[in-house]
Short mmCIF file of C-alpha atoms and ligand atoms in Angstrom, two decimals:
data_model
loop_
_atom_site.label_atom_id
_atom_site.label_comp_id
_atom_site.label_asym_id
_atom_site.label_seq_id
_atom_site.Cartn_x
_atom_site.Cartn_y
_atom_site.Cartn_z
CA MET A 84 134.30 228.78 61.98
CA LEU A 85 130.80 227.45 62.64
CA ARG A 86 128.23 230.10 63.42
CA PHE A 87 124.55 230.78 63.07
CA SER A 88 122.10 233.65 63.40
CA THR A 89 118.34 233.86 63.60
CA ALA A 90 115.67 236.45 62.76
CA GLY A 91 111.90 236.63 62.97
CA GLU A 92 109.07 237.62 65.27
CA SER A 93 106.82 235.36 67.30
CA HIS A 94 103.72 236.33 65.26
CA GLY A 95 105.56 237.42 62.12
CA LYS A 96 105.40 235.59 58.83
CA ALA A 97 108.29 233.23 59.51
CA LEU A 98 111.37 232.50 61.56
CA VAL A 99 114.56 232.38 59.52
CA SER A 100 118.10 231.32 60.28
CA ILE A 101 121.46 231.07 58.57
CA ILE A 102 124.26 228.62 59.37
CA GLU A 103 127.76 229.35 58.11
CA GLY A 104 130.84 227.17 58.09
CA LEU A 105 129.15 223.78 58.11
CA PRO A 106 131.28 221.35 56.07
CA ALA A 107 130.17 219.79 52.80
CA GLY A 108 128.99 216.20 52.61
CA LEU A 109 126.72 215.98 55.68
CA LYS A 110 123.51 214.04 55.03
CA ILE A 111 120.42 215.74 56.44
CA SER A 112 116.68 215.61 55.77
CA THR A 113 113.79 217.93 56.54
CA GLU A 114 112.15 215.00 58.39
CA TYR A 115 115.09 214.83 60.78
CA ILE A 116 114.92 218.58 61.48
CA ASN A 117 111.12 218.48 61.89
CA GLU A 118 111.40 215.61 64.37
CA GLN A 119 113.76 217.70 66.48
CA MET A 120 111.43 220.69 66.33
CA GLN A 121 108.48 218.55 67.35
CA ARG A 122 110.38 217.46 70.45
CA ARG A 123 110.58 221.15 71.45
CA GLN A 124 106.84 221.52 71.08
CA GLN A 125 105.98 218.75 73.55
CA GLY A 126 105.90 218.80 77.31
CA TYR A 127 103.23 219.07 79.96
CA GLY A 128 102.48 222.68 80.84
CA ARG A 129 102.74 224.26 77.39
CA GLY A 130 100.19 226.88 76.29
CA GLY A 131 97.64 227.00 73.46
CA ARG A 132 100.18 228.06 70.86
CA MET A 133 101.74 224.62 70.67
CA LYS A 134 98.37 223.26 69.58
CA ILE A 135 98.23 225.69 66.65
CA GLU A 136 101.78 225.22 65.39
CA THR A 137 103.39 222.07 64.08
CA ASP A 138 106.71 223.45 63.03
CA GLN A 139 107.96 222.48 59.58
CA VAL A 140 111.28 223.64 58.22
CA LYS A 141 111.99 224.76 54.67
CA ILE A 142 115.62 224.48 53.60
CA LEU A 143 116.25 227.40 51.24
CA SER A 144 119.95 226.99 50.48
CA GLY A 145 123.16 225.14 51.22
CA VAL A 146 121.74 221.62 50.81
CA ARG A 147 121.40 219.67 47.55
CA ALA A 148 119.82 216.24 47.28
CA GLY A 149 119.93 215.87 51.05
CA ILE A 150 123.64 216.71 51.39
CA THR A 151 125.24 219.95 52.61
CA THR A 152 127.33 221.75 49.99
CA GLY A 153 129.54 223.80 52.34
CA SER A 154 127.69 227.02 51.40
CA PRO A 155 125.63 229.01 53.92
CA ILE A 156 122.46 227.16 54.86
CA ALA A 157 119.26 229.21 55.04
CA LEU A 158 116.20 227.87 56.84
CA ALA A 159 112.63 229.14 57.22
CA ILE A 160 109.88 228.06 59.60
CA GLU A 161 106.50 229.58 58.82
CA ASN A 162 104.40 230.80 61.73
CA ARG A 163 101.06 229.03 61.27
CA ASP A 164 99.36 231.70 63.37
CA TRP A 165 100.43 234.44 60.92
CA PRO A 166 97.04 234.85 59.16
CA ASN A 167 95.53 235.88 62.52
CA TRP A 168 98.26 238.49 63.01
CA GLU A 169 98.78 239.76 59.46
CA GLN A 170 97.22 243.17 60.15
CA ILE A 171 98.81 243.58 63.56
CA MET A 172 102.29 242.57 62.41
CA ALA A 173 102.11 244.12 58.90
CA VAL A 174 105.48 245.20 57.56
CA GLU A 175 104.28 247.80 55.03
CA ALA A 176 101.23 249.51 56.53
CA ILE A 177 101.07 251.27 59.89
CA PRO A 178 100.01 248.39 62.11
CA ALA A 179 96.43 248.58 63.40
CA THR A 180 97.54 247.17 66.72
CA GLY A 181 94.20 247.66 68.52
CA ASP A 182 93.94 245.66 71.70
CA LYS A 183 97.18 243.82 70.95
CA THR A 184 99.16 246.91 71.96
CA VAL A 185 101.29 246.20 75.02
CA LYS A 186 101.69 249.09 77.48
CA ARG A 187 101.82 247.33 80.84
CA PRO A 188 105.17 245.52 80.98
CA ARG A 189 105.25 242.02 82.47
CA PRO A 190 107.68 241.74 85.40
CA GLY A 191 110.37 239.21 84.50
CA HIS A 192 109.97 239.74 80.75
CA ALA A 193 111.93 241.91 78.30
CA ASP A 194 109.01 244.37 77.96
CA TYR A 195 110.17 247.31 80.11
CA PRO A 196 113.95 247.34 79.51
CA GLY A 197 113.35 246.62 75.80
CA ALA A 198 110.91 249.54 75.52
CA VAL A 199 113.39 251.87 77.22
CA LYS A 200 116.33 250.67 75.10
CA TYR A 201 114.62 250.97 71.70
CA ASN A 202 112.04 253.63 72.63
CA HIS A 203 109.02 251.49 71.76
CA ALA A 204 105.75 252.92 73.07
CA ASP A 205 104.13 249.63 72.01
CA MET A 206 106.05 246.88 73.77
CA ARG A 207 104.78 244.34 71.23
CA ASN A 208 107.86 245.41 69.24
CA VAL A 209 109.95 244.01 72.09
CA LEU A 210 108.10 240.88 73.07
CA GLU A 211 107.62 239.65 69.52
CA ARG A 212 111.38 239.15 69.27
CA ALA A 213 112.15 238.44 72.94
CA SER A 214 109.62 235.58 72.85
CA ALA A 215 111.04 232.09 73.16
CA ARG A 216 109.36 231.29 69.85
CA GLU A 217 112.84 232.11 68.51
CA THR A 218 114.09 228.88 70.06
CA ALA A 219 112.31 226.93 67.29
CA SER A 220 115.03 228.30 64.98
CA ARG A 221 117.74 227.22 67.38
CA VAL A 222 116.42 223.67 67.40
CA ALA A 223 116.24 223.60 63.59
CA VAL A 224 119.81 224.84 63.35
CA GLY A 225 120.85 222.52 66.17
CA ALA A 226 119.61 219.55 64.13
CA PHE A 227 122.48 220.16 61.69
CA PHE A 228 125.09 220.27 64.46
CA ARG A 229 123.58 217.22 66.09
CA LYS A 230 123.73 215.31 62.83
CA PHE A 231 127.32 216.45 62.37
CA LEU A 232 128.26 215.06 65.80
CA GLU A 233 126.37 211.79 65.26
CA TYR A 234 128.61 211.17 62.26
CA PHE A 235 131.50 210.94 64.75
CA ASP A 236 129.53 208.84 67.24
CA ILE A 237 129.04 211.78 69.60
CA HIS A 238 125.55 211.89 71.10
CA ILE A 239 123.56 214.45 73.06
CA TYR A 240 120.72 213.84 75.49
CA SER A 241 118.74 215.81 78.04
CA GLN A 242 116.58 215.04 81.04
CA VAL A 243 114.39 217.22 83.24
CA ILE A 244 115.66 217.06 86.82
CA SER A 245 113.25 219.39 88.59
CA VAL A 246 109.90 221.06 88.10
CA GLY A 247 109.17 223.62 90.80
CA SER A 248 110.06 221.93 94.11
CA VAL A 249 109.80 218.37 92.71
CA GLN A 250 113.36 217.07 92.32
CA VAL A 251 114.75 213.97 90.63
CA VAL A 252 118.22 212.47 91.03
CA PRO A 253 119.63 212.71 87.48
CA GLU A 254 120.03 209.32 85.84
CA SER A 255 123.59 208.50 84.85
CA VAL A 256 123.72 207.73 81.11
CA ASP A 257 126.33 205.91 79.01
CA GLN A 258 126.58 204.94 75.33
CA GLN A 259 125.29 201.41 75.98
CA GLY A 260 122.19 202.57 77.86
CA LEU A 261 121.53 205.63 75.69
CA ALA A 262 118.83 204.17 73.41
CA ASP A 263 116.80 202.81 76.32
CA PHE A 264 117.22 206.03 78.32
CA ARG A 265 116.15 208.13 75.35
CA SER A 266 113.03 206.10 74.66
CA ARG A 267 111.93 206.50 78.30
CA VAL A 268 112.58 210.25 78.29
CA GLU A 269 110.87 210.80 74.94
CA GLU A 270 107.76 208.98 76.21
CA SER A 271 107.60 211.08 79.36
CA ALA A 272 105.35 214.16 79.32
CA LEU A 273 108.01 215.91 81.39
CA ARG A 274 111.07 214.47 79.60
CA CYS A 275 111.96 212.91 82.94
CA SER A 276 113.32 209.36 83.21
CA ASP A 277 111.91 208.82 86.73
CA LYS A 278 108.30 207.69 86.15
CA SER A 279 107.44 207.90 89.84
CA LYS A 280 108.27 211.62 89.98
CA GLU A 281 106.51 212.46 86.74
CA LYS A 282 103.06 212.32 88.34
CA GLU A 283 104.23 214.67 91.12
CA MET A 284 105.53 217.10 88.51
CA ILE A 285 102.22 217.01 86.62
CA ASP A 286 100.30 217.67 89.87
CA PHE A 287 102.65 220.56 90.66
CA ILE A 288 101.96 222.14 87.26
CA ASP A 289 98.18 221.55 87.55
CA GLN A 290 98.10 223.26 90.92
CA ALA A 291 100.11 226.18 89.57
CA ARG A 292 97.68 226.50 86.65
CA LEU A 293 94.69 226.60 89.03
CA ALA A 294 96.40 229.26 91.13
CA GLY A 295 97.23 231.43 88.08
CA GLU A 296 100.89 230.71 88.81
CA SER A 297 103.83 229.67 86.62
CA VAL A 298 106.63 227.17 87.21
CA GLY A 299 110.38 226.88 86.62
CA GLY A 300 112.77 223.98 87.03
CA SER A 301 115.98 222.51 85.73
CA PHE A 302 117.35 220.10 83.16
CA GLU A 303 120.58 218.28 82.44
CA VAL A 304 122.25 218.07 79.04
CA GLY A 305 124.88 215.43 78.45
CA VAL A 306 127.30 214.70 75.62
CA LEU A 307 128.70 211.20 75.18
CA GLY A 308 131.72 210.12 73.13
CA ILE A 309 133.85 213.27 73.38
CA PRO A 310 137.63 212.78 73.33
CA PRO A 311 139.93 214.82 75.59
CA GLY A 312 141.34 218.09 74.28
CA LEU A 313 138.40 220.19 73.00
CA GLY A 314 138.60 223.79 74.23
CA THR A 315 141.71 225.23 75.87
CA TYR A 316 143.18 226.58 79.11
CA THR A 317 145.47 228.96 77.23
CA HIS A 318 143.06 231.86 76.77
CA TRP A 319 139.92 232.76 78.67
CA GLU A 320 137.50 232.88 75.78
CA GLY A 321 138.55 229.44 74.57
CA ARG A 322 137.55 227.65 77.80
CA LEU A 323 134.96 225.03 76.92
CA ASP A 324 133.02 225.33 80.19
CA ALA A 325 132.73 229.10 79.71
CA ARG A 326 131.55 228.67 76.13
CA LEU A 327 128.97 226.02 76.90
CA SER A 328 127.65 227.93 79.93
CA ALA A 329 127.15 231.06 77.82
CA LEU A 330 125.27 229.05 75.20
CA LEU A 331 122.92 227.55 77.78
CA MET A 332 122.53 230.89 79.53
CA SER A 333 121.45 232.44 76.21
CA ILE A 334 118.22 230.40 76.36
CA PRO A 335 115.42 232.68 77.58
CA ALA A 336 114.61 232.21 81.29
CA ILE A 337 117.77 230.22 82.08
CA LYS A 338 119.31 231.96 85.10
CA ALA A 339 121.98 229.54 86.33
CA VAL A 340 124.19 226.91 84.74
CA GLU A 341 126.45 224.37 86.42
CA ILE A 342 129.05 222.09 84.87
CA GLY A 343 128.98 218.61 86.36
CA ASP A 344 128.18 218.73 90.08
CA GLY A 345 129.35 222.38 90.22
CA ILE A 346 126.91 223.53 92.93
CA ASN A 347 127.35 220.53 95.20
CA ASN A 348 131.12 220.52 94.62
CA ALA A 349 131.31 224.00 96.18
CA ARG A 350 130.21 222.56 99.53
CA THR A 351 132.10 219.24 99.42
CA PRO A 352 135.77 218.52 100.39
CA GLY A 353 138.23 218.30 97.51
CA SER A 354 139.00 214.63 98.11
CA LYS A 355 135.36 213.80 97.41
CA VAL A 356 135.05 216.12 94.41
CA HIS A 357 138.04 215.54 92.15
CA ASP A 358 137.80 212.52 89.89
CA GLU A 359 140.82 210.27 90.43
CA LEU A 360 142.66 208.99 87.35
CA ARG A 361 142.98 205.22 87.21
CA TYR A 362 144.96 203.03 84.83
CA GLN A 363 144.66 199.43 83.81
CA ALA A 364 146.84 197.83 81.14
CA GLY A 365 144.68 196.99 78.13
CA LYS A 366 141.94 199.36 79.28
CA GLY A 367 143.88 202.60 79.60
CA VAL A 368 143.24 205.74 81.66
CA TYR A 369 139.76 206.00 83.16
CA ARG A 370 137.86 207.56 86.07
CA LEU A 371 135.47 206.15 88.64
CA SER A 372 133.45 209.38 88.97
CA ASN A 373 132.64 212.44 86.89
CA HIS A 374 131.89 215.28 89.33
CA ALA A 375 133.78 217.63 86.98
CA GLY A 376 131.20 217.07 84.23
CA GLY A 377 133.88 216.08 81.72
CA ILE A 378 135.74 219.40 81.71
CA GLU A 379 139.02 220.26 83.48
CA GLY A 380 141.02 223.41 82.77
CA GLY A 381 138.51 224.53 80.15
CA MET A 382 139.06 221.34 78.10
CA SER A 383 137.13 218.14 77.61
CA ASN A 384 138.88 215.43 79.66
CA GLY A 385 137.42 212.41 77.87
CA GLU A 386 134.47 211.82 80.23
CA ALA A 387 130.85 212.61 79.38
CA ILE A 388 130.23 216.35 79.32
CA ILE A 389 127.41 217.21 81.70
CA ALA A 390 125.80 220.61 82.23
CA ARG A 391 122.68 221.58 84.15
CA ALA A 392 120.57 224.65 83.51
CA TYR A 393 118.10 226.29 85.89
CA MET A 394 115.00 228.01 84.52
CA LYS A 395 113.03 230.68 86.33
CA PRO A 396 109.21 230.48 86.36
CA ILE A 397 107.55 231.72 83.15
CA PRO A 398 107.11 235.51 83.51
CA THR A 399 103.63 235.78 81.96
CA LEU A 400 101.15 235.14 84.75
CA TYR A 401 97.44 234.56 84.15
CA LYS A 402 96.99 236.27 87.54
CA PRO A 403 99.25 239.18 86.62
CA LEU A 404 101.57 240.99 89.01
CA VAL A 405 101.52 244.72 89.58
CA SER A 406 103.09 246.82 86.83
CA VAL A 407 102.71 250.33 85.42
CA ASP A 408 100.44 251.52 82.60
CA THR A 409 102.98 253.46 80.55
CA ASP A 410 100.22 255.55 78.87
CA GLN A 411 98.51 256.71 82.02
CA TRP A 412 101.50 256.35 84.39
CA VAL A 413 99.49 254.64 87.07
CA GLU A 414 100.04 251.27 88.70
CA GLN A 415 98.04 248.52 87.02
CA LYS A 416 98.18 244.77 86.56
CA ALA A 417 100.63 243.63 83.88
CA ASP A 418 99.46 242.63 80.40
CA VAL A 419 98.76 238.97 79.72
CA GLU A 420 99.83 237.13 76.57
CA ARG A 421 98.90 233.57 75.68
CA SER A 422 101.50 231.62 77.60
CA ASP A 423 103.00 228.40 78.86
CA ILE A 424 102.73 227.53 82.56
CA CYS A 425 105.90 225.43 82.47
CA ALA A 426 108.36 225.02 79.59
CA VAL A 427 111.23 223.15 81.27
CA PRO A 428 110.97 220.06 78.98
CA ALA A 429 111.05 222.29 75.88
CA ALA A 430 113.97 224.26 77.30
CA GLY A 431 115.85 220.97 77.66
CA VAL A 432 115.45 220.31 73.93
CA VAL A 433 116.71 223.83 73.20
CA GLY A 434 119.58 223.10 75.58
CA GLU A 435 120.50 220.07 73.48
CA ALA A 436 120.56 222.27 70.37
CA MET A 437 122.80 224.89 71.99
CA MET A 438 125.08 222.19 73.36
CA ALA A 439 125.24 220.56 69.92
CA TYR A 440 126.36 223.88 68.49
CA GLY A 441 128.99 224.48 71.20
CA ILE A 442 130.47 221.01 70.93
CA ALA A 443 130.37 220.95 67.11
CA ALA A 444 132.13 224.33 66.97
CA ALA A 445 134.87 223.26 69.42
CA PHE A 446 135.23 219.91 67.64
CA HIS A 447 135.54 221.52 64.23
CA GLU A 448 138.10 224.04 65.48
CA LYS A 449 140.20 221.21 66.89
CA ILE A 450 139.89 218.65 64.12
CA GLY A 451 139.47 220.89 61.04
CA GLY A 452 138.36 220.11 57.49
CA ASP A 453 135.90 221.31 54.88
CA PHE A 454 134.13 218.09 53.96
CA MET A 455 132.97 215.19 56.07
CA GLU A 456 135.39 212.51 54.84
CA GLN A 457 138.31 214.86 55.40
CA ILE A 458 137.19 215.63 58.96
CA LYS A 459 136.68 211.90 59.56
CA SER A 460 140.19 211.11 58.44
CA ASN A 461 141.62 213.92 60.63
CA TYR A 462 139.52 212.69 63.54
CA ASP A 463 140.62 209.07 63.18
CA CYS A 464 144.19 210.29 63.25
CA TYR A 465 143.54 212.28 66.46
CA LEU A 466 141.77 209.35 68.11
CA ASP A 467 144.69 207.14 67.23
CA TYR A 468 147.06 209.62 68.89
CA VAL A 469 144.91 210.02 72.03
CA GLU A 470 144.48 206.28 72.42
CA LYS A 471 148.04 205.18 71.59
CA VAL A 472 150.06 207.98 73.18
CA TRP A 473 147.77 209.00 76.07
CA LYS A 474 145.94 205.70 76.65
CA TRP A 475 142.47 207.32 76.65
CA ALA A 476 139.91 204.63 77.44
CA ARG A 477 137.01 205.57 75.20
CA ILE A 478 133.73 205.52 77.15
C1 FMN B 618 110.94 226.94 75.55
C2 FMN B 618 110.57 228.22 76.26
C3 FMN B 618 109.24 228.62 76.28
C4 FMN B 618 108.87 229.79 76.95
N1 FMN B 618 107.55 230.15 76.95
C5 FMN B 618 107.19 231.30 77.57
C6 FMN B 618 105.81 231.71 77.59
O1 FMN B 618 104.93 231.03 77.06
N2 FMN B 618 105.52 232.86 78.23
C7 FMN B 618 106.46 233.64 78.82
O2 FMN B 618 106.13 234.67 79.38
N3 FMN B 618 107.77 233.29 78.82
C8 FMN B 618 108.15 232.14 78.20
N4 FMN B 618 109.48 231.79 78.22
C9 FMN B 618 110.46 232.62 78.94
C10 FMN B 618 110.65 233.99 78.31
O3 FMN B 618 110.92 233.90 76.94
C11 FMN B 618 111.78 234.75 79.03
O4 FMN B 618 111.60 234.67 80.41
C12 FMN B 618 111.78 236.21 78.57
O5 FMN B 618 112.15 236.29 77.21
C13 FMN B 618 112.73 237.11 79.39
O6 FMN B 618 114.04 236.67 79.28
P1 FMN B 618 114.87 236.23 80.58
O7 FMN B 618 113.95 235.38 81.41
O8 FMN B 618 116.02 235.43 80.04
O9 FMN B 618 115.28 237.45 81.32
C14 FMN B 618 109.87 230.60 77.59
C15 FMN B 618 111.20 230.19 77.55
C16 FMN B 618 111.55 229.01 76.90
C17 FMN B 618 112.99 228.58 76.89
#
């Protein structure tokens, strides 16, 4: 079973994570992981923090000479800002929190419910962990799952499809066009493939910044090269759509997830929603559309898996909303922390990492094996079955 966990505070010494169950024999390098983490740090609308940090991973265990051993993998990412917070975040001494104490919870953040739940008079104890800084760990961990999937020619991409009220029609992506699509998205400050809309998105964010506002939006994550049969309809918790939605929903500020054209499908007649099966001798079974987002009955159906996630506006506002001073018990403006105005592009990169985990876990459950060559041989056997017996036309 593939699983991972993370620990660490936003201004603590380091973020750490552990991956368990990853097979032996997977080639990975710190450069590859760092590249993925740098993608998370980009994007128009990020705050000052991203200028301080250039995340670098340290692999502490589970990898020898650039190859996984099958043992638990431990990772650490130092927080570059730690020296400025050493006193405030000290583990041993009683922290001299001073003006970094948080007593006026930000609406939309974890501050108030977290303080109530754990009885923290200083809500810094809540926000340090609730902060999306934790998603740096997820991207580092996700790099392993991504690399695992690449070995089997399964590829993940993302694209921003809205920033505030500026919407883009998502570009349809296939294996042939993937490299070109990726290079355009990676060059875009908004991770958006539509150049003409990018300027509008930038203007939208600039205006929000001037108004002391924050911005949300949405992104699409796609997975190419998945065979039919991952996940199951036989028990509720095994349904692939449910699993992937939960993973995307676990990203801070994501408040809605759709699989394929889920939202539009709800208002469209069935004949225009369901993707007809076609067959051609020599080609096999294929579809002309993919409104289902590659999942039917909780299982991959052999089409690209497509999910979209919707992010609320960042809760920290430089023109803060009304809150309550929990020392004085009077209404006051909420506290302000250094913050992003818009983090939709970064959230898309985190979405890729969570998707990589979900797909790798379902793939490994289905195909099995403890080392890469063994999994490859099992997989080849499965592909042979799917193609010969069920005529799957690989896309
Ligand atoms: C990549 C990323 C960056 C974020 N940056 C900030 C930020 O700078 N300031 C902030 O208040 N919230 C930020 N958020 C959102 C908060 O972490 C999130 O809204 C908060 O933890 C409350 O959780 P919830 O929105 O899921 O209820 C970010 C989220 C993501 C995914």
